[in-house]
Coordinates of C-alpha atoms in Angstrom, one line a residue:
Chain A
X1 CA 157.8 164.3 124.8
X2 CA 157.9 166.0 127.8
X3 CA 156.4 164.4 130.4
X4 CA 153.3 165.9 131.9
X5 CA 150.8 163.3 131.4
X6 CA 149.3 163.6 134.6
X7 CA 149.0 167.1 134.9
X8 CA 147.1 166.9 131.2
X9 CA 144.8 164.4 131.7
X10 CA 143.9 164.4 135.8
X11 CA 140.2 164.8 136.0
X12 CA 139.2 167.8 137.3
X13 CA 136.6 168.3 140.3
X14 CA 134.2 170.2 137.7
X15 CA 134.6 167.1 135.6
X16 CA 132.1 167.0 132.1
X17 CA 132.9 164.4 130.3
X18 CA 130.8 166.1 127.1
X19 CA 133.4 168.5 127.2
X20 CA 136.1 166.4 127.2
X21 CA 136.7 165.1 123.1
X22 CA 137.4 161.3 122.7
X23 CA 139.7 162.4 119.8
X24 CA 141.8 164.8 121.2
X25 CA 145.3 164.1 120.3
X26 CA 147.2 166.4 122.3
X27 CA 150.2 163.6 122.6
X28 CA 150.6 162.6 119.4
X29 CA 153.9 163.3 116.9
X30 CA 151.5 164.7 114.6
X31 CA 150.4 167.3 117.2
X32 CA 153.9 168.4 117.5
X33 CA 154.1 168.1 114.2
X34 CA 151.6 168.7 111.7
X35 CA 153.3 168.3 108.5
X36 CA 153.9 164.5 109.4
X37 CA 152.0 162.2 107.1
X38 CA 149.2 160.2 109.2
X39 CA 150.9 156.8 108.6
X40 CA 154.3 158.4 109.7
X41 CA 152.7 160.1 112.3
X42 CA 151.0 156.6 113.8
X43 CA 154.3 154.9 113.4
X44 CA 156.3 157.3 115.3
X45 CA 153.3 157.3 118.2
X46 CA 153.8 153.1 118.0
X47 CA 157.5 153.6 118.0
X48 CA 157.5 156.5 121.3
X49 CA 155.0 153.7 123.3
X50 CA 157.2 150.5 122.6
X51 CA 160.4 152.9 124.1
X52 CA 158.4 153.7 127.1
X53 CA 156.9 150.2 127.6
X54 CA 161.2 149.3 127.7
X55 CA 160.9 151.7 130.1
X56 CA 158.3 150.5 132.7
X57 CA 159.9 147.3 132.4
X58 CA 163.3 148.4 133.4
X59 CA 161.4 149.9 137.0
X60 CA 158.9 146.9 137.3
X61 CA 161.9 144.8 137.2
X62 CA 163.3 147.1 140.6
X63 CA 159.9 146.6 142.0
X64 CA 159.8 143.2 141.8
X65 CA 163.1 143.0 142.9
X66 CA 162.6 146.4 146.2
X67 CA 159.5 144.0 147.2
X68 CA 158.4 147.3 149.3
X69 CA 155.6 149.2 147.0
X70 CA 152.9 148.0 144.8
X71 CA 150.9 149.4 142.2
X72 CA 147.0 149.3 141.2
X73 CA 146.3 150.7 137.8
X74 CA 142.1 150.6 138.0
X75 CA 140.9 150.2 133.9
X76 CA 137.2 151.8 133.6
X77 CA 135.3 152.7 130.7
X78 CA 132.0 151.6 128.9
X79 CA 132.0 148.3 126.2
X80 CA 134.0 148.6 123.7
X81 CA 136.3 151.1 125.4
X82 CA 139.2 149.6 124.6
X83 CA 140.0 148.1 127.9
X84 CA 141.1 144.4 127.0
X85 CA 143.4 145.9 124.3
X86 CA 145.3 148.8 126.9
X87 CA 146.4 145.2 128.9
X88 CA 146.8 143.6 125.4
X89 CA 149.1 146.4 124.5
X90 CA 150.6 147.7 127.0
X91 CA 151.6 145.0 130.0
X92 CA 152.2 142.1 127.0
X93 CA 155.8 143.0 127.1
X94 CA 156.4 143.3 130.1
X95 CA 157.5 140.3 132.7
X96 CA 154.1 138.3 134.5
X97 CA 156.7 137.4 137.5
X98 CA 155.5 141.6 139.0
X99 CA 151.9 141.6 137.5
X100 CA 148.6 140.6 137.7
X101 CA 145.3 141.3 135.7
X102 CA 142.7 140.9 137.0
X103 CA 139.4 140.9 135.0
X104 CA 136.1 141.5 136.9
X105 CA 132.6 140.0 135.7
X106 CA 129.5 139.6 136.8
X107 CA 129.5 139.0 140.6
X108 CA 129.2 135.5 141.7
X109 CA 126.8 134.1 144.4
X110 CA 129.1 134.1 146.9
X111 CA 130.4 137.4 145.9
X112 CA 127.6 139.0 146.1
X113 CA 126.9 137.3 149.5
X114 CA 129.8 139.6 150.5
X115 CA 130.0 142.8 151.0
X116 CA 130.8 144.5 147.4
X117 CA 134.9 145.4 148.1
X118 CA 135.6 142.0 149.5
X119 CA 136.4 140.0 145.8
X120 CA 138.0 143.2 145.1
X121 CA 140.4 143.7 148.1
X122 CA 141.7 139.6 147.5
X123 CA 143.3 140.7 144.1
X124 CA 144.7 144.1 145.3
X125 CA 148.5 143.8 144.5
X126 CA 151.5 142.5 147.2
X127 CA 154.4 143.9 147.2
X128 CA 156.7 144.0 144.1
X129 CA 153.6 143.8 141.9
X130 CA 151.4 146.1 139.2
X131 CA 148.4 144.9 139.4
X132 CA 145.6 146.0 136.6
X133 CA 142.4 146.1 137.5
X134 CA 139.9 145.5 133.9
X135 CA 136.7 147.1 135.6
X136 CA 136.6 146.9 139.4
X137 CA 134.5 147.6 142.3
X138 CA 133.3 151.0 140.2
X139 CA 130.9 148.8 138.5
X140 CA 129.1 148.8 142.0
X141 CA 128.7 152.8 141.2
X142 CA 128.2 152.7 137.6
X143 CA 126.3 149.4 136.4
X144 CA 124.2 148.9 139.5
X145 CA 123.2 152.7 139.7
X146 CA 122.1 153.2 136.0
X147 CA 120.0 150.1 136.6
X148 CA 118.7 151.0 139.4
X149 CA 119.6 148.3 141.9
X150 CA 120.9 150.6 144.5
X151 CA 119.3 154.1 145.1
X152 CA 121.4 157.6 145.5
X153 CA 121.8 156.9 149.0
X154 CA 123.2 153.7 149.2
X155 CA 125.3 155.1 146.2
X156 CA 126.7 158.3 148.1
X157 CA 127.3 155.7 151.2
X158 CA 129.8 153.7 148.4
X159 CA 131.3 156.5 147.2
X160 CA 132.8 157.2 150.6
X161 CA 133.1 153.5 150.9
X162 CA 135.5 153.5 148.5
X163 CA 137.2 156.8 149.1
X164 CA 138.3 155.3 152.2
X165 CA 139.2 151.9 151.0
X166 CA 141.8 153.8 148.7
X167 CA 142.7 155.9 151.3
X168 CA 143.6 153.0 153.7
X169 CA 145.5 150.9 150.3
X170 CA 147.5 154.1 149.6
X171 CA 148.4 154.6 153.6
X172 CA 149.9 150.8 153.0
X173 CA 152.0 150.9 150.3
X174 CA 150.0 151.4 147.1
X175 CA 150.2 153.6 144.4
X176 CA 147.0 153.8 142.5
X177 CA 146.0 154.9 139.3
X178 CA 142.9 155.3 138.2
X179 CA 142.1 155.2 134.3
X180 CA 138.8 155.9 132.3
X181 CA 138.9 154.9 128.8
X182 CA 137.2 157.9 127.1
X183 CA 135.5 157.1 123.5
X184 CA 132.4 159.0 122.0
X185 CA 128.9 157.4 121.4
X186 CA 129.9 157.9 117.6
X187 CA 133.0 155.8 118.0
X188 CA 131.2 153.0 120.0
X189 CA 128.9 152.1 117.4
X190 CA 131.3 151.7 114.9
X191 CA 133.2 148.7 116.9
X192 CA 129.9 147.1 118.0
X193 CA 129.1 147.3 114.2
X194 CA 132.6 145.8 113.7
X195 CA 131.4 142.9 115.8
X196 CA 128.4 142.5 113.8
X197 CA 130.4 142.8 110.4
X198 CA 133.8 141.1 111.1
X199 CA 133.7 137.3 110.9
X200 CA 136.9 137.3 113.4
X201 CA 135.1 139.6 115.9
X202 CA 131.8 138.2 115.7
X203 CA 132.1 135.8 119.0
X204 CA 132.7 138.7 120.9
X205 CA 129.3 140.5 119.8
X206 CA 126.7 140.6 122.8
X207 CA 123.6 141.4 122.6
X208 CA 123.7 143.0 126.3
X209 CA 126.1 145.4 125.0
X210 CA 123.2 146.8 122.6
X211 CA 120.7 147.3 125.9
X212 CA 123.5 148.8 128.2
X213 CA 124.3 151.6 124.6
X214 CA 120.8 152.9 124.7
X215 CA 121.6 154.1 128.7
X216 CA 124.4 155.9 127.3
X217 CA 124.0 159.0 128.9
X218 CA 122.7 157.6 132.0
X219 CA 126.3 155.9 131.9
X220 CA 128.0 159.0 131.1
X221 CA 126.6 160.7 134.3
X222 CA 127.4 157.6 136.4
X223 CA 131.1 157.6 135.4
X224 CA 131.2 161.5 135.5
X225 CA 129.8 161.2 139.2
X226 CA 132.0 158.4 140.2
X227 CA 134.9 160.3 138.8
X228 CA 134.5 163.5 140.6
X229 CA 133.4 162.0 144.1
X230 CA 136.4 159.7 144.0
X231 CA 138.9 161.5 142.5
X232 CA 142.1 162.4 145.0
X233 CA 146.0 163.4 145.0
X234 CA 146.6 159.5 146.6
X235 CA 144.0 157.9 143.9
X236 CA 144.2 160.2 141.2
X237 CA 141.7 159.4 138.2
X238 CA 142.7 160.3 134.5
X239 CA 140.4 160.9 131.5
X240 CA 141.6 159.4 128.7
X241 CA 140.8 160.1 125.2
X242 CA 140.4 156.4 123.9
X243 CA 138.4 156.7 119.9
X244 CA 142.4 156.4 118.7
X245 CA 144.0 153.4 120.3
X246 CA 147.3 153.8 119.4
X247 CA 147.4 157.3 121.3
X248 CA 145.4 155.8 123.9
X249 CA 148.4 153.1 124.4
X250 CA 150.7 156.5 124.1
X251 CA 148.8 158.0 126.8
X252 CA 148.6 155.7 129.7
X253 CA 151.9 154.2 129.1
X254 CA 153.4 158.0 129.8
X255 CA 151.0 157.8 132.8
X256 CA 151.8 154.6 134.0
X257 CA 156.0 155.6 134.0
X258 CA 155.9 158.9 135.1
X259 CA 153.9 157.4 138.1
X260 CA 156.5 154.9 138.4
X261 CA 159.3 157.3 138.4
X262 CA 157.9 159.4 141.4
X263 CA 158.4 155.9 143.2
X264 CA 162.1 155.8 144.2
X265 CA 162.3 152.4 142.5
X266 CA 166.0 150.6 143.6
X267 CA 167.6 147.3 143.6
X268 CA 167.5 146.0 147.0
X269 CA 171.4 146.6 148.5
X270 CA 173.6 143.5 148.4
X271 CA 174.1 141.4 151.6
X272 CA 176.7 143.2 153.7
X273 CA 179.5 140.5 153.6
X274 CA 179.2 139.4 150.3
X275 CA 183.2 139.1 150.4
X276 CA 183.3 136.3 152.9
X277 CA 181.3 134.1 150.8
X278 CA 182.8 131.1 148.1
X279 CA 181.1 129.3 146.0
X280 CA 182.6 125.4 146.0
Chain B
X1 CA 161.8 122.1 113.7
X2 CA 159.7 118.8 113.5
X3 CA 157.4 118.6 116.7
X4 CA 158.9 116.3 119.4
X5 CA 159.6 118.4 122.1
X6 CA 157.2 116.0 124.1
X7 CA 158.5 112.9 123.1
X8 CA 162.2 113.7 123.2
X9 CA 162.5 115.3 127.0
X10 CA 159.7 113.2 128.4
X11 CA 161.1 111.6 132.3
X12 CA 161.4 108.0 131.7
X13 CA 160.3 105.7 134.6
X14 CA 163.4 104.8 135.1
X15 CA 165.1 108.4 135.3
X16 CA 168.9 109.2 136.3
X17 CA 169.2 112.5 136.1
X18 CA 173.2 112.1 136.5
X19 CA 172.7 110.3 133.0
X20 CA 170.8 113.5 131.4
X21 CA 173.4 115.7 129.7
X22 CA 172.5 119.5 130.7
X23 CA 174.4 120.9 127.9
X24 CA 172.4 118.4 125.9
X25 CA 171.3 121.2 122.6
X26 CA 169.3 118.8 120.2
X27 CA 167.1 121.5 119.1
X28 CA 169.6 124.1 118.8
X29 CA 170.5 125.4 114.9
X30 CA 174.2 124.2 115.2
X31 CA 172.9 120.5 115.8
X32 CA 170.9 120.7 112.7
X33 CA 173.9 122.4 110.8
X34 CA 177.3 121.7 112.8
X35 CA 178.6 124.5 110.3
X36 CA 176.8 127.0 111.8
X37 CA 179.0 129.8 113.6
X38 CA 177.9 129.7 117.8
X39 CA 176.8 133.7 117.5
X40 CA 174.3 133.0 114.4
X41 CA 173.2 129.4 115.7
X42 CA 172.2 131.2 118.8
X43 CA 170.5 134.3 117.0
X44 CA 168.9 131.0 114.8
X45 CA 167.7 129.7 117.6
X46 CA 166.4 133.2 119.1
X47 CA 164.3 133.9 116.4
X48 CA 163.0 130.4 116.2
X49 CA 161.9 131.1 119.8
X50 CA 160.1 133.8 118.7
X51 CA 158.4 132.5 116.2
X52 CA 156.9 130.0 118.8
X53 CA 156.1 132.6 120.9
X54 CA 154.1 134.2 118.8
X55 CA 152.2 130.8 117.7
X56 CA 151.7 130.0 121.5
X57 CA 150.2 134.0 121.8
X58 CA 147.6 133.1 118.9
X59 CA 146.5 129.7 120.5
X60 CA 146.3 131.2 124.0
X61 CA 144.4 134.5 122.2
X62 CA 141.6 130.8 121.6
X63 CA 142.3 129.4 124.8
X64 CA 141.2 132.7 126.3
X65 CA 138.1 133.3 124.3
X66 CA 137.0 129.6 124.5
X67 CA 137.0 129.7 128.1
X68 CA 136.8 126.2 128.5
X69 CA 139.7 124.6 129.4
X70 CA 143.0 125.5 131.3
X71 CA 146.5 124.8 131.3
X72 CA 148.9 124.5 134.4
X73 CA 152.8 125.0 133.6
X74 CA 155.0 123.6 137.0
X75 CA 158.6 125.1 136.5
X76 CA 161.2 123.4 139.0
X77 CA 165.1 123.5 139.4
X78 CA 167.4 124.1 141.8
X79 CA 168.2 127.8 142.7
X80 CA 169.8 129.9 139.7
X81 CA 168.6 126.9 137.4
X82 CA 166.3 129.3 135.7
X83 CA 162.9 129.4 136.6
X84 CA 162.6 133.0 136.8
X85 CA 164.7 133.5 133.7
X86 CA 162.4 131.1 131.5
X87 CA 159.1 132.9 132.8
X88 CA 160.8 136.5 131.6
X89 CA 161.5 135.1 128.7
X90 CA 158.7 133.3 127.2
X91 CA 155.8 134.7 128.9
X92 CA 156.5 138.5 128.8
X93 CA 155.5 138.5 124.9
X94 CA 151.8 137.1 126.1
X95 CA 149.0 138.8 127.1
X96 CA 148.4 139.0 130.9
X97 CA 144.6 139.0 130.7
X98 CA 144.9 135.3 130.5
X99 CA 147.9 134.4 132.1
X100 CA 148.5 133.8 135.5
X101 CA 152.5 133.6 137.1
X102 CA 152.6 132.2 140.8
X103 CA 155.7 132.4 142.6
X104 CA 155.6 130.3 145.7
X105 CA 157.6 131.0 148.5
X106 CA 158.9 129.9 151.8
X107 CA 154.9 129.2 153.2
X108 CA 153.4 131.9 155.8
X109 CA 152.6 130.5 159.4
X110 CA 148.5 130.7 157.8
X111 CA 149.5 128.2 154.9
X112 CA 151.4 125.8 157.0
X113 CA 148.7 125.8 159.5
X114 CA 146.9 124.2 156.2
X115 CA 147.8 121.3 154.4
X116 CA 150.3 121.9 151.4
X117 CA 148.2 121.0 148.5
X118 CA 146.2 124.5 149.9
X119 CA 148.2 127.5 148.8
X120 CA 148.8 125.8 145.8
X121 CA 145.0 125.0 145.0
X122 CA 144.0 128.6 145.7
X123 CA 146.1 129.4 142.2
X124 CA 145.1 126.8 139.7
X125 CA 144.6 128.4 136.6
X126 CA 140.6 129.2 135.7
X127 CA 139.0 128.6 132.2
X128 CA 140.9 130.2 129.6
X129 CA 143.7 130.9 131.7
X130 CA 147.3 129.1 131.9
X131 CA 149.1 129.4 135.0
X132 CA 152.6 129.1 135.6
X133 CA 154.2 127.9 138.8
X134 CA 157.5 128.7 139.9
X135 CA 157.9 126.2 142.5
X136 CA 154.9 124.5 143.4
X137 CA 153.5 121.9 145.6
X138 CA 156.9 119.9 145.1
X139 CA 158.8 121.9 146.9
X140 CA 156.8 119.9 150.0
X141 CA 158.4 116.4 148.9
X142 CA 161.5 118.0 148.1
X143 CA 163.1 120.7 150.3
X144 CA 161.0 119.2 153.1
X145 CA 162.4 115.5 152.3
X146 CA 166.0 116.6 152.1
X147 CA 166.2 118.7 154.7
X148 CA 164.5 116.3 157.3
X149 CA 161.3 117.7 158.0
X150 CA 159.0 114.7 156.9
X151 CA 160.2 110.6 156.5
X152 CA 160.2 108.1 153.9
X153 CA 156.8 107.3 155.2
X154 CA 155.5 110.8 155.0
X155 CA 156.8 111.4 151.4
X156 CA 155.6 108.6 150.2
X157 CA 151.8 109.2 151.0
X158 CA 152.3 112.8 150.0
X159 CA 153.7 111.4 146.3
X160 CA 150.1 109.4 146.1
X161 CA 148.5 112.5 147.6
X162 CA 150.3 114.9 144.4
X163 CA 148.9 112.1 142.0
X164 CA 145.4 112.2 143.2
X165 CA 145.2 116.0 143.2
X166 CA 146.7 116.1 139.6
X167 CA 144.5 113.8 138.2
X168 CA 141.8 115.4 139.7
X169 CA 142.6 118.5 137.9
X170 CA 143.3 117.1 135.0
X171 CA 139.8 115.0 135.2
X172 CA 138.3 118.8 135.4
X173 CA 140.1 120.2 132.4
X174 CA 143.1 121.1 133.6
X175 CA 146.3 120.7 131.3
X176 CA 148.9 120.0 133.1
X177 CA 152.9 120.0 131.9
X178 CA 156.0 119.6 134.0
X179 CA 158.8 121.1 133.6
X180 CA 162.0 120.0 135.5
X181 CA 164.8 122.8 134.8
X182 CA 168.4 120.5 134.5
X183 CA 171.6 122.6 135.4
X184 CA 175.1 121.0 136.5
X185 CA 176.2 121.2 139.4
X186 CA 179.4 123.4 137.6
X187 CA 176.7 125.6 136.2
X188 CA 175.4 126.5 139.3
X189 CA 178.7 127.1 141.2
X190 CA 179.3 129.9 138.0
X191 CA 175.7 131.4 138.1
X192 CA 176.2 132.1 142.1
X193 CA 179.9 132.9 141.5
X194 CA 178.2 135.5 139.2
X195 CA 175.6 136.6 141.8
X196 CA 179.4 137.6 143.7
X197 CA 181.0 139.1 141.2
X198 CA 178.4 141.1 139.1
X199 CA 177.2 143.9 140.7
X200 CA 173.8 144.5 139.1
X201 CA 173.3 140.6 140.4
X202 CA 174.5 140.8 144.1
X203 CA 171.0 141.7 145.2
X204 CA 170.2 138.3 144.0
X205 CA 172.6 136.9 146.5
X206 CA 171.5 134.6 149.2
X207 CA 173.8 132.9 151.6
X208 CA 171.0 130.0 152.2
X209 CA 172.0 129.2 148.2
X210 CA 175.3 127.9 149.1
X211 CA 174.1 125.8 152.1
X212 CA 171.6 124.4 150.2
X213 CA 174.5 123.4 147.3
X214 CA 176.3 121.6 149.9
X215 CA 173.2 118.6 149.6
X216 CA 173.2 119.2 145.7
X217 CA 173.1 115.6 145.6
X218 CA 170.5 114.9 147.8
X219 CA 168.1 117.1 146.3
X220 CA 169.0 115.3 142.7
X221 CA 168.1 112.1 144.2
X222 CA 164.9 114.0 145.8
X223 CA 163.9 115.6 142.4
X224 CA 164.6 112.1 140.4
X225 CA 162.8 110.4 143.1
X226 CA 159.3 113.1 142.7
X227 CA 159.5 112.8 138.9
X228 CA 159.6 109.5 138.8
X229 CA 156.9 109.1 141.3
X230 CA 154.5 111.4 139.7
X231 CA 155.0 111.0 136.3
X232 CA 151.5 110.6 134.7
X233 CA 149.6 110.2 131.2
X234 CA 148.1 113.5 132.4
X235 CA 150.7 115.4 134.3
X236 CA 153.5 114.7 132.4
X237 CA 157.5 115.1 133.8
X238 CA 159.9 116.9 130.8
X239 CA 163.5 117.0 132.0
X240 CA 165.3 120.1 130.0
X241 CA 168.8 120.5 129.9
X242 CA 169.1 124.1 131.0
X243 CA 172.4 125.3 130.8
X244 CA 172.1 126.9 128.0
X245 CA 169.5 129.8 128.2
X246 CA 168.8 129.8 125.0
X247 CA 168.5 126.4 124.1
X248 CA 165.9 125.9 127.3
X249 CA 163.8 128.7 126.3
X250 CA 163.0 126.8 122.6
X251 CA 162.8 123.5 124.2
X252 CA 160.0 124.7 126.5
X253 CA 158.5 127.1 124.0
X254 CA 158.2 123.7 122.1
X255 CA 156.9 121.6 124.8
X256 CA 154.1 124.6 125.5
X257 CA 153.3 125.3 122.1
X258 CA 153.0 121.4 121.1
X259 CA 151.1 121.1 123.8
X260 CA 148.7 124.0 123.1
X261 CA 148.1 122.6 119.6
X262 CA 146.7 119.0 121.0
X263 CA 143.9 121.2 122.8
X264 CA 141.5 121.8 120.1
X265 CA 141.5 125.6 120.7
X266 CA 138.7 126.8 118.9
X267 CA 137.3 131.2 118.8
X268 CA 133.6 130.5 120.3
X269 CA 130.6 130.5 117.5
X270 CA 128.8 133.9 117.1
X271 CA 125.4 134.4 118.1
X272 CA 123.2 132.6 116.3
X273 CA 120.7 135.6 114.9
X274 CA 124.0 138.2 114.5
X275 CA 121.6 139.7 111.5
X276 CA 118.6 140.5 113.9
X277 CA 120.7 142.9 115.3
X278 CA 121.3 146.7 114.5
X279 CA 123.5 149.1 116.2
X280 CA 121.8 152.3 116.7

């Protein structure tokens, strides 16, 4: 594969999402190659994301070790999205000693008592760390705008909010990517049905998640807006196309390392005089 | 393997470490089979890891979706004994959502203008999560005892102080499991020798490791002291012989997973009224 992930999947100002289709499979070995059996096909796409996890390992290991940079990959997308399953997949290989996820819920008392960045900005990575962000303060443009708790105002006042809270990470050291997990109204009823149907998946079915489907649109809009108005070169948001998980995985692992390759990621040098040292 | 990681490398009251054998490989494949070749007792023993891995993945997969009880992991050891080695190891095969890994450092000027048990509080893992510490509160009766900063006195009250916080956690659902990380002192003079000689590893090189070798046996008599001291029911002490890699990474895979299995990890029950629902 060549790498060009971000150029292909970088949201663009003029952002629709109902133009953009959930199943496009632009990265997988059967795009490259159509004669490849599906099966064959998914296990060469499997096969390609495992090498580049090895990859993104390799460098986290040298930004643990650099302790200089730090990097914020931000997880959006509606239920069912697929967004427990990207960290599943894609950061269960790789050392916890240089990450942190972080999953954000329903604000707490105190939490909300604060202003709406402030739980947010205590989990933001140090140095040396990737830190994944499952949902983040977006929910304060996306939930609380389709419901109606804050008005177009108070939600053009957090766009820029937030434009310049990136800003001011990025000017200190982070590199931020932003992800939104892409899958078609189509696709999300089939996995809340799986909930329903499959005995092992059952606990996880909410009966929220059935009110929050019939905004769907409204949602759409929400994360459409959010995307555009927040979108820059220093916080970059990509569109994923998430109804196929294993391309999905494909997908932001390419983003994640080519990202981390533009980083100049090194072993610290040794200490100068290492020769004049023994070890009794 | 029979399950008895627990009962086999549980501190005694009356612990000397200079009696523990740090080669010791009880649970390694050769012990089993003496006939066993060293390069396929250690793939044995490998893949036996593995396999406890991926048991200890399916019970914290519960642990996550129960979110009702936690489990704190303290890793100690003298420099190069490991800690950072065994997290890489046996917790980069797990999924981060529920994992936490807490490194803790020298303290800033903010945490010592605290008292110790703060920094450390701040990280105790949260429902459904288990959190590893490497280094932990223990560093305050140990580095801090042997290099003169607080007195008998002092320690003392601060050994009473570490058994009322733990049992406080562990009175809130905390599961707590200590992990005391037992190198020689020979092993340690080759792993620095190594951070000398190898140059992928000189980064690693700090000259404050050799001056703190030079009171290798205080800080034995500070570690035996600490476990001994705060060896509880509740927070229990498990001294592993650590000089072999591989054999430390299945003794605490054991301790984890055994551990794990006495929680009554459990998926949470479905909605009660799943068939009312329909997803439209």
């Amino acid at each position: 594969m060549t790498h060009n992930a971000r150029q292909r999947f970088r949201a663009s100002p003029k952002l629709k999402l109902r133009d953009k289709d959930a199943d496009d499979a632009t990265f997988s070995s059967r795009a490259a190659n159509p004669k490849l059996g599906k099966s064959r096909g998914k296990t060469l796409d499997l096969e390609r994301t495992a090498a580049l996890i090895d990859r993104i390992a390799a460098l986290q290991d040298k930004l643990y070790a650099q302790h200089k940079q730090k990097v914020l990959l931000v997880l959006q997308g509606s239920d069912t999205a697929g967004k427990d399953g990207t960290v599943r997949a894609l950061f269960s290989r790789i050392s916890p000693m240089g990450l942190r996820a972080v999953a954000f819920k329903g604000p707490t008392d105190n939490e909300l008592a604060h202003d709406y960045l402030w739980r947010v900005h205590q989990h933001v990575p140090v140095n040396g760390e990737i830190a994944i962000f499952n949902r983040s303060h977006y929910e304060d443009v996306l939930i609380t705008r389709v419901q109606g708790w804050i008005d177009d105002d108070e939600c053009k006042r957090r766009y820029a909010q937030i434009r310049d809270f990136e800003r001011m990470l990025a000017e200190t050291g982070t590199v931020i990517i932003k992800v939104f997990l892409h899958i078609s109204r189509e696709e999300q009823r089939e996995r809340l049905q799986e909930r329903l149907d499959d005995p092992d998946k059952q606990w996880k079915f909410n009966p929220e998640d059935i009110k929050q489907r019939e905004k769907w649109d409204d949602y759409q809009r929400a994360y459409e807006k959010a995307i555009r108005e927040t979108d820059a070169p220093h916080a970059p948001w990509y569109v994923v196309p998430a109804n196929s998980k294993t391309h999905r995985n494909l997908v932001i692992a390419s983003l994640l390392l080519e990202t981390l390759e533009g980083m100049d990621l090194q072993y610290p040098p040794p200490h100068p005089d290492l020769s004049s040292f023994t070890v009794v």
